[in-house]
XYZ file of N, CA, C and O in Angstrom:
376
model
N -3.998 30.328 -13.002
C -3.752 29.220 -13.893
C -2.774 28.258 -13.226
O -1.665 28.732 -12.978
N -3.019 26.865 -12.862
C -2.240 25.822 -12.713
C -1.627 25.361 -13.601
O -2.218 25.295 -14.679
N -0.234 24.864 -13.530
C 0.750 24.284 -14.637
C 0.565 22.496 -14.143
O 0.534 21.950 -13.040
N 0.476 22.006 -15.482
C 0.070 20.305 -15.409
C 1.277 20.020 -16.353
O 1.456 20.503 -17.472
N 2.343 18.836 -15.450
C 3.407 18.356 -16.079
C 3.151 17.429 -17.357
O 2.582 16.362 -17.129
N 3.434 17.659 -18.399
C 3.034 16.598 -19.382
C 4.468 16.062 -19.198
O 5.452 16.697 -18.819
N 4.391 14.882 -19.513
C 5.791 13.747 -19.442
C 6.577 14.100 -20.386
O 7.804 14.014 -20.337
N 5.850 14.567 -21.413
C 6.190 14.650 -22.844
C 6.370 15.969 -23.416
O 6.852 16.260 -24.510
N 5.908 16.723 -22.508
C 5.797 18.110 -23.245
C 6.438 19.512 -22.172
O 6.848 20.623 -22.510
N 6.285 18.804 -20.628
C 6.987 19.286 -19.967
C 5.561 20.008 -19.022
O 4.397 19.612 -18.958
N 6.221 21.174 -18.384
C 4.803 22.153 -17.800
C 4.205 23.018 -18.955
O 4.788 23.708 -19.792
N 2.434 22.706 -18.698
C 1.688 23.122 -19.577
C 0.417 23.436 -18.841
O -0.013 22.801 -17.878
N -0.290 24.774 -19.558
C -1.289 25.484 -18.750
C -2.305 23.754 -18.697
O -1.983 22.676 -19.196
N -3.786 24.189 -17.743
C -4.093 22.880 -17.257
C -5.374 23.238 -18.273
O -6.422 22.592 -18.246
N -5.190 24.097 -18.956
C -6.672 24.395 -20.131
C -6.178 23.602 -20.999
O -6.907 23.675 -21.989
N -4.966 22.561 -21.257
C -4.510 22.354 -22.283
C -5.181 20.200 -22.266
O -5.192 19.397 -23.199
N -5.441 20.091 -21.375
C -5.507 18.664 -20.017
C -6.728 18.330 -20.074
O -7.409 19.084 -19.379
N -7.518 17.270 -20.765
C -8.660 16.131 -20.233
C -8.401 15.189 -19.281
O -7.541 14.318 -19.413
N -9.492 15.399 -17.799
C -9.562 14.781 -17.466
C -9.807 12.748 -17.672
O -10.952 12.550 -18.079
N -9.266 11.824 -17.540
C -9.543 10.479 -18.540
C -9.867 9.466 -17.459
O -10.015 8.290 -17.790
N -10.038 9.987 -15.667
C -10.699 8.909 -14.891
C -9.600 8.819 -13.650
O -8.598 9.506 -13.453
N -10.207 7.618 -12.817
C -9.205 7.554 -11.521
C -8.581 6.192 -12.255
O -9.183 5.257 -12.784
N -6.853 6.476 -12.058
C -5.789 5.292 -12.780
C -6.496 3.894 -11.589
O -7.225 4.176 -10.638
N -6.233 3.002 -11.806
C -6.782 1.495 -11.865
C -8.168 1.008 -12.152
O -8.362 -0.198 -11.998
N -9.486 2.011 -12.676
C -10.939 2.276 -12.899
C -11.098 0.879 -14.056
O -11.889 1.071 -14.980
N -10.511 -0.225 -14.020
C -10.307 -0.797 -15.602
C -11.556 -1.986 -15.466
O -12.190 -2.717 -14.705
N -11.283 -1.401 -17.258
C -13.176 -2.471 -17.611
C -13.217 -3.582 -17.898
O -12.576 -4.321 -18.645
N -14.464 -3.726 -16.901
C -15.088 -5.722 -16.769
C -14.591 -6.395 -18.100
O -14.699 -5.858 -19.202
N -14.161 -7.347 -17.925
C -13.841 -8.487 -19.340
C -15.138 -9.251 -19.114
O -15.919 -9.384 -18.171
N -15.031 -9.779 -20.583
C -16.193 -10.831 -20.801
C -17.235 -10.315 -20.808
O -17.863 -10.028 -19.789
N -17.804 -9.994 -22.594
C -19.064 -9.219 -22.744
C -20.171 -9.632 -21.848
O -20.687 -8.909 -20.996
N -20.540 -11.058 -22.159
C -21.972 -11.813 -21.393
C -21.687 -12.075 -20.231
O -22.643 -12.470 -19.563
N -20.569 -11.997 -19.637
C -20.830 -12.462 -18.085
C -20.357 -11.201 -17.121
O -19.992 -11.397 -15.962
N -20.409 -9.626 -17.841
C -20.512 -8.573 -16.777
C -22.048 -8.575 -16.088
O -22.958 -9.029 -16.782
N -22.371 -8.052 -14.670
C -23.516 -8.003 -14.243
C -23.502 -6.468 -14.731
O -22.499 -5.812 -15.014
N -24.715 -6.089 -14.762
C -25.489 -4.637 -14.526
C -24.688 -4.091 -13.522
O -23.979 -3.126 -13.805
N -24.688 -4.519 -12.480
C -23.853 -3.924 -10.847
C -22.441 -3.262 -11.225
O -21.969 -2.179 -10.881
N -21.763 -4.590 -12.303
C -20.528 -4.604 -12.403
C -20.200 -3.646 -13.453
O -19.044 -3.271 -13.255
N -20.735 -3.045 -14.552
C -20.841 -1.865 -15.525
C -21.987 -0.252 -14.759
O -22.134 0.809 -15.366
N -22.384 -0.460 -13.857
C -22.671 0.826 -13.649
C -21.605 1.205 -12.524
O -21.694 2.384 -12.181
N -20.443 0.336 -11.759
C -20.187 0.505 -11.157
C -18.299 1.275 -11.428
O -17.579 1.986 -10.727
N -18.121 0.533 -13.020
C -17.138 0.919 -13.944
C -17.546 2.353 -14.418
O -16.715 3.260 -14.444
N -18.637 2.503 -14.731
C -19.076 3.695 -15.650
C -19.035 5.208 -14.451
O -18.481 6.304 -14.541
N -20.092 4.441 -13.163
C -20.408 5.585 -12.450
C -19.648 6.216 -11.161
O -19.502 7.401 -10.858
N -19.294 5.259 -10.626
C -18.720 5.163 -9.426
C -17.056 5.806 -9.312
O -16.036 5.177 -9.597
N -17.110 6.786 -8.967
C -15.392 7.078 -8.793
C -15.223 7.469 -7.399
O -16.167 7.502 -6.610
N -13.844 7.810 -7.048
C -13.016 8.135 -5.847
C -13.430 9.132 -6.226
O -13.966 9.355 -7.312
N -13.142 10.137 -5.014
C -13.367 11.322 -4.876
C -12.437 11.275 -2.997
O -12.913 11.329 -1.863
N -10.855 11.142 -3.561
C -10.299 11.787 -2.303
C -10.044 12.728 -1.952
O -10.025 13.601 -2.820
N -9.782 13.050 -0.874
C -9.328 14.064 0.346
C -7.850 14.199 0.413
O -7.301 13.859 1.461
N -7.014 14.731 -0.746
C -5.747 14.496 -0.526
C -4.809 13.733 -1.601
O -5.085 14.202 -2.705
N -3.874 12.805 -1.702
C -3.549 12.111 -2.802
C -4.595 11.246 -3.696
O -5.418 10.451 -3.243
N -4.368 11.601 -5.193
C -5.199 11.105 -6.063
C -4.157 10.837 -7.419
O -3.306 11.500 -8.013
N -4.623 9.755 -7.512
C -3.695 8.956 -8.870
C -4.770 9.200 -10.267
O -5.940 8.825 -10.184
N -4.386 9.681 -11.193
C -5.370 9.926 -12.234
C -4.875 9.776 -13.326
O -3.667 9.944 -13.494
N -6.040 9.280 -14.710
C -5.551 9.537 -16.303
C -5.802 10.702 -16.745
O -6.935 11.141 -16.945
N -4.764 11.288 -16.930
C -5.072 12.591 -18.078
C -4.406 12.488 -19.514
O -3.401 11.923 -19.944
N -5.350 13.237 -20.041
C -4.567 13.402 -21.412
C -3.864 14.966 -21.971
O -4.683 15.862 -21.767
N -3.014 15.308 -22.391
C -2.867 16.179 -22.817
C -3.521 16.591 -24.360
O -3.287 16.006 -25.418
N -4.244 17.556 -24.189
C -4.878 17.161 -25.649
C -4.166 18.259 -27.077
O -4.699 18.643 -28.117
N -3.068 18.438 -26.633
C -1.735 19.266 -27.826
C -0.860 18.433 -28.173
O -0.093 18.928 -28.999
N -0.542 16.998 -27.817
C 0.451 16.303 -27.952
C -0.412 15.049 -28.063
O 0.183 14.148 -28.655
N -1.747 14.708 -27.628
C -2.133 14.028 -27.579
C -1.981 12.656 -26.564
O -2.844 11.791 -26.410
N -1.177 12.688 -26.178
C -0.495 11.540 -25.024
C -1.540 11.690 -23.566
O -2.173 12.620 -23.067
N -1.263 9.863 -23.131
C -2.459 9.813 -22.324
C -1.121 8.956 -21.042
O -0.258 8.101 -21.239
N -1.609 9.836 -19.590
C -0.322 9.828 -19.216
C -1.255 9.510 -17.139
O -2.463 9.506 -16.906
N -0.408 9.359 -16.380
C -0.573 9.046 -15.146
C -0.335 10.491 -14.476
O 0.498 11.280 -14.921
N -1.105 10.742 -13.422
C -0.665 12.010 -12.393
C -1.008 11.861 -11.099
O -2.202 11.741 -10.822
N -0.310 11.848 -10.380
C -0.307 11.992 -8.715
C -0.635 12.997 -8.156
O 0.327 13.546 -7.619
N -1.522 13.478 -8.037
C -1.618 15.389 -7.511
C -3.018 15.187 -6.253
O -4.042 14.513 -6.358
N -2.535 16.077 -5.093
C -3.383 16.243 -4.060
C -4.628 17.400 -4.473
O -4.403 18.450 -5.075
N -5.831 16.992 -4.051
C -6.944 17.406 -4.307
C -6.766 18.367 -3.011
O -7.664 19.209 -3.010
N -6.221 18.450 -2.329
C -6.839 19.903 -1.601
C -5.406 20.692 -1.784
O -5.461 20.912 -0.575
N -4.710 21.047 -2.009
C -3.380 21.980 -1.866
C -3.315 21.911 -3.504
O -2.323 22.513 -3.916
N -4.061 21.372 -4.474
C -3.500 21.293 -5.653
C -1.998 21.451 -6.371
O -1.595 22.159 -7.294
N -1.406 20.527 -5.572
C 0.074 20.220 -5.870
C -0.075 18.912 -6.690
O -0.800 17.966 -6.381
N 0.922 19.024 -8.056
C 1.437 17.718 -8.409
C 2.852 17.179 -8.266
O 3.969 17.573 -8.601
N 2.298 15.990 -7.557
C 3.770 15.294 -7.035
C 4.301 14.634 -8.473
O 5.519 14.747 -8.609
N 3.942 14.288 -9.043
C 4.652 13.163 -10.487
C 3.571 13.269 -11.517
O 2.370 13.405 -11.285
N 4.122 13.192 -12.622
C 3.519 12.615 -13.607
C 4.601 11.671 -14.334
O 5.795 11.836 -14.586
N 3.594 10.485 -14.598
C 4.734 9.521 -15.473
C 4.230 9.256 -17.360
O 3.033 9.393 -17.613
N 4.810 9.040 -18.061
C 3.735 7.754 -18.569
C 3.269 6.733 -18.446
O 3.938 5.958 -17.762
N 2.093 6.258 -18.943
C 1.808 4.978 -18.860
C 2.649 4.112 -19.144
O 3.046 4.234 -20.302
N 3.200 3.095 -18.465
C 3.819 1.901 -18.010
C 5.155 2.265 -17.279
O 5.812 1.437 -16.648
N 5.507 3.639 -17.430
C 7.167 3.743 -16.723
C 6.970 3.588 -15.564
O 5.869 3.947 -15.147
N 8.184 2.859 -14.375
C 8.408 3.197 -13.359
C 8.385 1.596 -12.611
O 8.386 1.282 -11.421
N 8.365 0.758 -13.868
C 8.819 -0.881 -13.834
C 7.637 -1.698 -13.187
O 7.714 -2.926 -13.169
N 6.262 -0.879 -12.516
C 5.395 -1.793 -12.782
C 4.058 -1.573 -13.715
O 3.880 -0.947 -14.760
N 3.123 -2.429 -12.804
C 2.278 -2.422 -13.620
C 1.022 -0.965 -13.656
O 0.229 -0.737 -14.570
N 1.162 -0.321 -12.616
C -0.021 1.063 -12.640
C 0.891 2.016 -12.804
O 0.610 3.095 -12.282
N 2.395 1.903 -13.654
C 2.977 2.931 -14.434
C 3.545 4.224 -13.678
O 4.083 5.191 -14.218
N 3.242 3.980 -11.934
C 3.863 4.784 -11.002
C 4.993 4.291 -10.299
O 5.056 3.128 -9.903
N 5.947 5.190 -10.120
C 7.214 4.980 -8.895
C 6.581 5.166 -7.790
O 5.927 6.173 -7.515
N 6.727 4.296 -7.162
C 6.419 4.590 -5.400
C 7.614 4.680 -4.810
O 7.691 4.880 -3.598
């Protein structure tokens, strides 16, 4: 069992955690002027890195929908924040 930092709740088993997408994935504005290209490409298309990965999760016991930094091959998490802390705008400290 992996422990997933909730911001809010602290370390928590990762059965507890929805996956919610790769953090900057954000959807086309302007109903009539998205292309087809531009919504299958929101819907279908994700990262899939080798290493650092920025992601939305949710905790689904507290309900809070939160940012995580964690490497896909060593399954380490470096940070979790909430959404907007860390003074900009994709809610991470660098």
């Amino acid at each position: 069992m992996q422990l997933f930092p909730c911001p809010f709740c602290g370390p928590r088993s990762e059965s507890e955690f929805r996956f919610g997408g790769d953090a900057g994935n954000h959807r086309p504005e302007g109903f009539r002027d998205v292309t087809d290209g531009e919504w299958t490409a929101y819907l279908y298309e994700r990262n899939n890195p080798r290493g650092t990965a920025n992601e939305i999760w949710m905790h689904m016991a507290c309900g809070e929908i939160f940012r995580m930094e964690r490497d896909t091959v060593h399954h380490r998490v470096a940070q979790s924040a909430a959404l907007g802390e860390g003074g900009d705008d994709d809610g991470m400290a660098h």
